[in-house]
């Protein structure tokens, strides 16, 4: 059987890390008919569409995407194509597992970190509703709805129950945004009542950020609105080795798009030193989603083996190898017999 998957190479380090992840997936033997959908600043300016139709059409056909990052201009220019894609396909749950990697030395290597972030993906301050009321006075609308809050909370609790996780922490700023974050929290509480087997607690986002740094091992499943989820994801990535190693999935009812937490990393693009681990782990999540658990485990174990071995790591995680050397080491390890290890999610 052959699967159809949309591969979005993106820009910056995107083409390097997505090519590496594609080779690693192909090495597992799962047959994938990759449909390449180019999506980058050039295409966006040529088509004049912030979300070019060919990308949506491809994802409508395949239902599954493996997506590399796409640059978004800062303080001007076109709106984020990443946000547009999540909204257009109603990819409401952004799921990001954050785990310590075997053998990887970080500032937190002495604690076992294993948490999964559930970030609402379609609203909040990412509504894009901004308005200059008069010169130098701007408003930016934070949109929180019951529908979106309940479904992300339900997704997080159902995942916790099915994955044998024990705790969900809802993260908010409802002491200040009493209506918006208050509604998000009320929805989380309602959903929590339907899952009494899961311990539920709430943390204000500033305290949660400190707790994540001083005692990261206490966290299990985190449940957040869009903006806090975005920020906390990068903070959590920093605990386990950085943005080069944390994968993600954007899940909706009909489509699933897998992508790393990181962006296009223009500072290292084209240097051959980007770390494809996050894209490879996103591909592991994709294989699991497709029901290819054995291939997913093999790829997961292969990456972990390269980390345990330490010799072929990229500079962001303390090594001296390039993207190509790391990728070859993973592919060689995929070919070896699977040696156990846990899936990232
Ligand atoms: P970034 O994630 O691109 O980079 C932050 C830092 O992490 C940089 O120092 C970079 O070199 C490093 N880094 C990131 N990924 C790495 C990897 N795989 N290997 C080694 N080092 C890595 O964040 P940024 O610089 O704030 O954003 C750059 C651009 O990416 C912006 O235009 C932003 O909008 C966009 N972005 C896109 C997505 C997406 O497509 N989903 C996500 C985040 C940011």
Short mmCIF file of C-alpha atoms and ligand atoms in Angstrom, two decimals:
data_model
loop_
_atom_site.label_atom_id
_atom_site.label_comp_id
_atom_site.label_asym_id
_atom_site.label_seq_id
_atom_site.Cartn_x
_atom_site.Cartn_y
_atom_site.Cartn_z
CA UNK A 1 0.00 0.00 0.00
CA UNK A 2 1.24 3.49 -0.82
CA UNK A 3 0.21 6.62 1.09
CA UNK A 4 -0.14 10.07 -0.42
CA UNK A 5 1.46 12.79 1.70
CA UNK A 6 1.89 16.49 0.94
CA UNK A 7 5.48 17.56 1.56
CA UNK A 8 5.92 21.31 2.08
CA UNK A 9 9.66 22.12 1.95
CA UNK A 10 9.15 25.74 3.11
CA UNK A 11 12.13 28.10 3.07
CA UNK A 12 15.24 28.95 5.14
CA UNK A 13 16.39 25.64 6.68
CA UNK A 14 13.05 24.07 5.64
CA UNK A 15 14.28 22.40 2.43
CA UNK A 16 17.31 20.87 4.26
CA UNK A 17 15.41 19.47 7.23
CA UNK A 18 12.40 18.28 5.21
CA UNK A 19 14.65 16.47 2.69
CA UNK A 20 16.41 14.77 5.63
CA UNK A 21 13.09 13.74 7.21
CA UNK A 22 11.78 12.44 3.88
CA UNK A 23 14.87 10.26 3.42
CA UNK A 24 14.56 8.94 6.97
CA UNK A 25 10.87 8.06 6.44
CA UNK A 26 11.64 6.38 3.10
CA UNK A 27 14.36 4.35 4.85
CA UNK A 28 11.69 2.76 7.09
CA UNK A 29 10.24 1.08 3.99
CA UNK A 30 6.79 2.70 4.31
CA UNK A 31 5.72 3.52 0.75
CA UNK A 32 4.87 7.18 0.41
CA UNK A 33 3.93 9.00 -2.74
CA UNK A 34 5.17 12.49 -1.78
CA UNK A 35 3.27 15.33 -3.37
CA UNK A 36 5.54 18.40 -3.21
CA UNK A 37 3.75 21.68 -2.50
CA UNK A 38 6.09 24.66 -2.63
CA UNK A 39 5.23 27.33 -0.10
CA UNK A 40 7.69 30.14 0.52
CA UNK A 41 7.90 33.96 0.36
CA UNK A 42 8.61 33.89 -3.42
CA UNK A 43 5.52 31.82 -4.21
CA UNK A 44 3.42 33.95 -1.87
CA UNK A 45 4.47 37.18 -3.58
CA UNK A 46 4.13 35.66 -7.09
CA UNK A 47 0.62 34.29 -6.46
CA UNK A 48 -0.43 37.28 -4.38
CA UNK A 49 -2.24 34.86 -2.07
CA UNK A 50 -1.23 34.57 1.58
CA UNK A 51 -2.20 30.90 1.34
CA UNK A 52 -1.67 29.71 -2.25
CA UNK A 53 -4.50 27.47 -3.50
CA UNK A 54 -2.21 24.66 -4.73
CA UNK A 55 -1.16 23.97 -1.12
CA UNK A 56 -4.74 23.74 0.12
CA UNK A 57 -5.71 21.58 -2.89
CA UNK A 58 -2.87 19.17 -2.22
CA UNK A 59 -3.74 18.82 1.48
CA UNK A 60 -7.42 18.36 0.57
CA UNK A 61 -6.35 15.47 -1.67
CA UNK A 62 -3.92 13.77 0.71
CA UNK A 63 -5.31 14.70 4.15
CA UNK A 64 -1.77 14.49 5.57
CA UNK A 65 1.10 16.97 5.36
CA UNK A 66 4.72 17.04 6.49
CA UNK A 67 5.52 20.71 6.59
CA UNK A 68 8.79 22.60 7.03
CA UNK A 69 8.77 26.18 8.32
CA UNK A 70 7.82 29.19 6.25
CA UNK A 71 9.15 32.68 6.99
CA UNK A 72 6.69 35.37 8.05
CA UNK A 73 7.74 39.01 7.64
CA UNK A 74 8.01 40.89 10.95
CA UNK A 75 5.97 44.06 11.70
CA UNK A 76 4.50 44.30 8.19
CA UNK A 77 4.16 42.35 4.93
CA UNK A 78 1.84 39.43 4.29
CA UNK A 79 0.06 37.66 7.14
CA UNK A 80 1.41 34.36 8.47
CA UNK A 81 0.85 31.54 6.02
CA UNK A 82 1.27 29.09 8.91
CA UNK A 83 -1.61 30.64 10.82
CA UNK A 84 -3.68 30.85 7.61
CA UNK A 85 -3.17 27.14 6.91
CA UNK A 86 -4.22 26.13 10.43
CA UNK A 87 -7.36 28.24 10.18
CA UNK A 88 -8.26 27.25 6.63
CA UNK A 89 -8.07 23.51 7.37
CA UNK A 90 -9.39 23.97 10.91
CA UNK A 91 -6.32 22.31 12.40
CA UNK A 92 -7.46 23.21 15.88
CA UNK A 93 -5.05 21.20 18.02
CA UNK A 94 -1.34 21.89 18.03
CA UNK A 95 0.30 18.99 19.85
CA UNK A 96 3.94 19.22 20.88
CA UNK A 97 5.66 16.46 22.86
CA UNK A 98 8.70 17.69 24.78
CA UNK A 99 11.01 14.95 26.04
CA UNK A 100 14.57 14.60 27.27
CA UNK A 101 16.71 12.81 24.70
CA UNK A 102 18.97 9.94 25.77
CA UNK A 103 22.55 11.06 26.25
CA UNK A 104 21.94 14.70 25.33
CA UNK A 105 23.65 17.10 27.71
CA UNK A 106 21.52 20.15 28.47
CA UNK A 107 21.21 22.45 31.47
CA UNK A 108 18.42 20.13 32.64
CA UNK A 109 19.93 16.71 31.83
CA UNK A 110 19.65 15.65 35.47
CA UNK A 111 15.83 15.68 35.35
CA UNK A 112 13.54 13.55 33.20
CA UNK A 113 11.32 15.84 31.17
CA UNK A 114 8.33 14.28 29.44
CA UNK A 115 5.42 16.62 28.77
CA UNK A 116 2.96 17.15 25.95
CA UNK A 117 1.73 20.63 25.07
CA UNK A 118 -1.81 21.07 23.71
CA UNK A 119 -2.07 24.54 22.20
CA UNK A 120 -5.31 25.90 20.77
CA UNK A 121 -4.46 26.69 17.16
CA UNK A 122 -7.18 28.81 15.55
CA UNK A 123 -7.99 31.91 17.59
CA UNK A 124 -6.81 34.12 20.50
CA UNK A 125 -4.54 37.04 19.50
CA UNK A 126 -3.76 35.11 16.28
CA UNK A 127 -7.17 36.18 14.97
CA UNK A 128 -5.26 38.79 12.95
CA UNK A 129 -7.92 41.37 13.82
CA UNK A 130 -5.84 44.50 14.33
CA UNK A 131 -6.90 48.08 13.84
CA UNK A 132 -5.24 51.47 14.04
CA UNK A 133 -7.94 53.47 15.76
CA UNK A 134 -6.12 56.79 15.31
CA UNK A 135 -2.45 57.41 14.58
CA UNK A 136 -0.29 55.59 17.11
CA UNK A 137 -3.22 53.89 18.82
CA UNK A 138 -3.71 50.26 17.84
CA UNK A 139 -6.06 47.55 19.06
CA UNK A 140 -5.52 43.84 18.55
CA UNK A 141 -8.46 41.56 19.21
CA UNK A 142 -8.11 38.48 21.39
CA UNK A 143 -10.87 36.08 20.38
CA UNK A 144 -11.73 33.17 22.69
CA UNK A 145 -14.75 30.98 21.97
CA UNK A 146 -16.43 28.16 23.86
CA UNK A 147 -16.31 25.88 20.81
CA UNK A 148 -12.55 26.16 20.30
CA UNK A 149 -11.76 26.04 24.04
CA UNK A 150 -13.88 22.95 24.69
CA UNK A 151 -12.48 21.02 21.73
CA UNK A 152 -8.81 21.67 22.59
CA UNK A 153 -9.51 20.77 26.24
CA UNK A 154 -11.37 17.62 25.21
CA UNK A 155 -8.49 16.67 22.88
CA UNK A 156 -5.96 17.12 25.69
CA UNK A 157 -7.96 15.14 28.27
CA UNK A 158 -8.76 12.32 25.83
CA UNK A 159 -5.10 12.09 24.91
CA UNK A 160 -4.12 12.03 28.61
CA UNK A 161 -6.60 9.23 29.31
CA UNK A 162 -5.58 7.13 26.29
CA UNK A 163 -1.83 7.64 26.78
CA UNK A 164 -1.91 6.76 30.50
CA UNK A 165 -0.93 10.29 31.48
CA UNK A 166 -1.93 11.43 34.96
CA UNK A 167 -2.21 15.23 35.00
CA UNK A 168 -3.46 18.12 32.90
CA UNK A 169 -2.48 21.72 33.75
CA UNK A 170 -4.51 24.53 32.18
CA UNK A 171 -2.43 27.69 31.77
CA UNK A 172 -4.06 31.11 31.67
CA UNK A 173 -4.05 34.76 32.68
CA UNK A 174 -7.65 34.90 33.87
CA UNK A 175 -6.71 37.12 36.81
CA UNK A 176 -6.29 39.93 34.26
CA UNK A 177 -8.26 38.82 31.17
CA UNK A 178 -11.23 37.79 33.25
CA UNK A 179 -13.61 37.40 30.31
CA UNK A 180 -11.38 35.91 27.60
CA UNK A 181 -9.13 33.66 29.68
CA UNK A 182 -12.02 33.24 32.13
CA UNK A 183 -14.06 31.58 29.38
CA UNK A 184 -11.11 29.37 28.39
CA UNK A 185 -10.74 28.26 32.02
CA UNK A 186 -14.46 27.59 32.50
CA UNK A 187 -14.39 25.33 29.44
CA UNK A 188 -11.30 23.50 30.76
CA UNK A 189 -13.02 22.97 34.14
CA UNK A 190 -16.16 21.58 32.47
CA UNK A 191 -14.10 19.14 30.42
CA UNK A 192 -11.99 18.21 33.48
CA UNK A 193 -15.19 17.20 35.31
CA UNK A 194 -15.89 14.67 32.55
CA UNK A 195 -12.45 13.09 33.15
CA UNK A 196 -12.25 12.60 36.94
CA UNK A 197 -9.45 10.02 36.52
CA UNK A 198 -7.09 12.80 35.37
CA UNK A 199 -5.72 15.20 37.98
CA UNK A 200 -6.50 18.76 36.90
CA UNK A 201 -4.84 21.99 37.99
CA UNK A 202 -4.59 25.58 36.83
CA UNK A 203 -1.58 27.86 36.71
CA UNK A 204 -1.24 31.52 35.79
CA UNK A 205 1.07 31.72 32.79
CA UNK A 206 3.80 33.77 34.50
CA UNK A 207 4.04 31.32 37.40
CA UNK A 208 3.83 28.39 34.96
CA UNK A 209 6.86 29.79 33.11
CA UNK A 210 8.89 29.90 36.30
CA UNK A 211 7.70 26.43 37.38
CA UNK A 212 8.73 25.06 33.99
CA UNK A 213 12.27 26.28 34.57
CA UNK A 214 12.70 25.35 38.23
CA UNK A 215 10.75 22.05 38.26
CA UNK A 216 10.02 20.91 34.71
CA UNK A 217 9.59 17.27 35.73
CA UNK A 218 6.28 18.09 37.49
CA UNK A 219 4.52 18.74 34.16
CA UNK A 220 2.64 16.07 32.23
CA UNK A 221 0.00 17.49 29.82
CA UNK A 222 -0.21 21.27 29.36
CA UNK A 223 -3.35 22.90 27.99
CA UNK A 224 -3.06 26.44 26.67
CA UNK A 225 -4.70 29.05 24.47
CA UNK A 226 -2.81 29.96 21.28
CA UNK A 227 -0.35 32.69 22.31
CA UNK A 228 0.74 31.20 25.65
CA UNK A 229 1.03 27.82 23.90
CA UNK A 230 3.35 29.30 21.31
CA UNK A 231 5.63 30.95 23.87
CA UNK A 232 5.63 28.07 26.35
CA UNK A 233 6.48 25.64 23.51
CA UNK A 234 9.77 27.42 22.79
CA UNK A 235 10.52 27.71 26.51
CA UNK A 236 9.90 23.99 26.93
CA UNK A 237 12.03 23.22 23.86
CA UNK A 238 14.86 25.09 25.57
CA UNK A 239 14.67 22.65 28.49
CA UNK A 240 15.40 19.58 26.35
CA UNK A 241 18.05 20.83 23.92
CA UNK A 242 16.42 23.58 21.90
CA UNK A 243 14.20 24.10 18.91
CA UNK A 244 16.16 21.61 16.81
CA UNK A 245 14.64 18.66 18.67
CA UNK A 246 10.94 19.33 19.37
CA UNK A 247 8.29 18.10 16.90
CA UNK A 248 4.63 18.93 16.50
CA UNK A 249 1.34 18.08 14.89
CA UNK A 250 -1.54 20.30 13.78
CA UNK A 251 -4.64 18.15 14.00
CA UNK A 252 -8.16 18.74 12.70
CA UNK A 253 -11.14 16.50 12.03
CA UNK A 254 -10.17 15.87 8.40
CA UNK A 255 -6.52 16.84 8.05
CA UNK A 256 -3.26 16.51 9.93
CA UNK A 257 -0.15 18.58 9.23
CA UNK A 258 3.06 17.63 11.03
CA UNK A 259 5.74 20.27 11.58
CA UNK A 260 8.56 21.13 13.95
CA UNK A 261 8.12 23.83 16.58
CA UNK A 262 11.00 25.81 15.07
CA UNK A 263 10.89 28.44 12.33
CA UNK A 264 12.94 28.93 9.17
CA UNK A 265 16.13 29.83 11.12
CA UNK A 266 17.50 32.35 8.61
CA UNK A 267 20.69 32.72 10.71
CA UNK A 268 21.85 29.21 9.78
CA UNK A 269 20.02 28.59 6.48
CA UNK A 270 22.23 27.19 3.72
CA UNK A 271 25.13 26.39 6.07
CA UNK A 272 24.40 22.67 6.20
CA UNK A 273 24.30 22.61 10.00
CA UNK A 274 20.57 22.64 10.76
CA UNK A 275 19.28 19.89 13.02
CA UNK A 276 16.62 17.75 11.31
CA UNK A 277 15.65 15.92 14.54
CA UNK A 278 12.47 17.97 15.08
CA UNK A 279 11.32 17.28 11.51
CA UNK A 280 12.19 13.59 11.87
CA UNK A 281 10.23 13.34 15.12
CA UNK A 282 7.34 15.16 13.41
CA UNK A 283 7.54 12.42 10.78
CA UNK A 284 7.42 9.84 13.60
CA UNK A 285 4.18 11.44 14.79
CA UNK A 286 2.92 11.31 11.21
CA UNK A 287 3.74 7.62 10.85
CA UNK A 288 1.92 6.90 14.12
CA UNK A 289 -1.07 8.88 12.85
CA UNK A 290 -1.06 6.77 9.66
CA UNK A 291 -1.10 3.57 11.73
CA UNK A 292 2.52 2.70 10.85
CA UNK A 293 3.61 2.21 14.48
CA UNK A 294 6.41 -0.19 13.69
CA UNK A 295 8.06 2.20 11.21
CA UNK A 296 7.45 5.09 13.65
CA UNK A 297 9.20 3.20 16.45
CA UNK A 298 12.08 2.28 14.18
CA UNK A 299 12.67 5.89 13.16
CA UNK A 300 12.29 7.10 16.77
CA UNK A 301 14.78 4.50 18.01
CA UNK A 302 17.20 5.32 15.19
CA UNK A 303 17.30 9.02 16.09
CA UNK A 304 17.67 8.19 19.80
CA UNK A 305 20.51 5.80 18.99
CA UNK A 306 22.38 8.58 17.17
CA UNK A 307 21.91 10.79 20.25
CA UNK A 308 23.13 8.07 22.61
CA UNK A 309 26.13 7.54 20.36
CA UNK A 310 26.89 11.33 20.44
CA UNK A 311 29.36 11.28 17.51
CA UNK A 312 27.13 12.65 14.73
CA UNK A 313 25.24 15.45 16.44
CA UNK A 314 24.71 18.93 14.97
CA UNK A 315 26.22 22.09 16.56
CA UNK A 316 22.96 23.31 18.19
CA UNK A 317 23.08 20.28 20.49
CA UNK A 318 26.81 20.42 21.11
CA UNK A 319 28.11 18.34 18.18
CA UNK A 320 30.25 19.10 15.15
CA UNK A 321 28.44 17.11 12.44
CA UNK A 322 26.46 18.66 9.62
CA UNK A 323 22.84 17.96 8.63
CA UNK A 324 23.98 15.41 6.04
CA UNK A 325 26.19 13.41 8.43
CA UNK A 326 23.49 13.31 11.09
CA UNK A 327 20.94 12.18 8.50
CA UNK A 328 23.23 9.39 7.19
CA UNK A 329 23.73 8.16 10.76
CA UNK A 330 19.96 8.03 11.34
CA UNK A 331 19.35 6.20 8.06
CA UNK A 332 22.05 3.67 8.94
CA UNK A 333 20.43 3.18 12.36
CA UNK A 334 16.96 2.72 10.79
CA UNK A 335 18.40 -0.16 8.81
CA UNK A 336 19.58 -1.86 12.02
CA UNK A 337 17.24 -3.93 14.14
CA UNK A 338 14.86 -1.95 16.35
CA UNK A 339 16.14 -1.83 19.94
CA UNK A 340 13.20 -0.57 21.94
CA UNK A 341 12.55 2.99 23.16
CA UNK A 342 9.44 5.07 23.48
CA UNK A 343 7.52 6.93 20.84
CA UNK A 344 7.51 10.75 21.31
CA UNK A 345 3.75 10.65 21.81
P1 LIG B 1 13.52 30.05 14.59
O1 LIG B 1 12.85 28.90 15.22
O2 LIG B 1 13.59 30.04 13.11
O3 LIG B 1 15.02 30.17 15.15
C1 LIG B 1 15.32 30.48 16.51
C2 LIG B 1 16.73 30.02 16.85
O4 LIG B 1 16.76 28.58 16.90
C3 LIG B 1 17.77 30.42 15.81
O5 LIG B 1 18.97 30.73 16.44
C4 LIG B 1 17.93 29.17 14.95
O6 LIG B 1 19.19 29.05 14.34
C5 LIG B 1 17.70 28.06 15.97
N1 LIG B 1 17.09 26.88 15.32
C6 LIG B 1 15.80 26.74 14.96
N2 LIG B 1 15.62 25.55 14.37
C7 LIG B 1 16.82 24.94 14.35
C8 LIG B 1 17.25 23.68 13.84
N3 LIG B 1 16.42 22.81 13.26
N4 LIG B 1 18.56 23.38 13.96
C9 LIG B 1 19.42 24.21 14.58
N5 LIG B 1 19.06 25.41 15.08
C10 LIG B 1 17.76 25.78 14.95
O7 LIG B 1 12.77 31.36 15.11
P2 LIG B 1 12.85 32.85 14.57
O8 LIG B 1 14.25 33.20 14.19
O9 LIG B 1 12.18 33.62 15.62
O10 LIG B 1 11.93 32.88 13.28
C11 LIG B 1 12.43 32.84 11.95
C12 LIG B 1 11.27 32.83 10.98
O11 LIG B 1 10.53 31.61 11.08
C13 LIG B 1 10.25 33.96 11.21
O12 LIG B 1 9.88 34.47 9.94
C14 LIG B 1 9.08 33.26 11.86
O13 LIG B 1 7.86 33.90 11.60
C15 LIG B 1 9.13 31.91 11.17
N6 LIG B 1 8.47 30.83 11.92
C16 LIG B 1 7.78 29.92 11.19
C17 LIG B 1 7.20 28.85 11.84
C18 LIG B 1 6.43 27.85 11.01
O14 LIG B 1 6.60 27.81 9.80
N7 LIG B 1 5.59 27.05 11.61
C19 LIG B 1 7.34 28.69 13.23
C20 LIG B 1 8.09 29.63 13.93
C21 LIG B 1 8.66 30.69 13.28
#
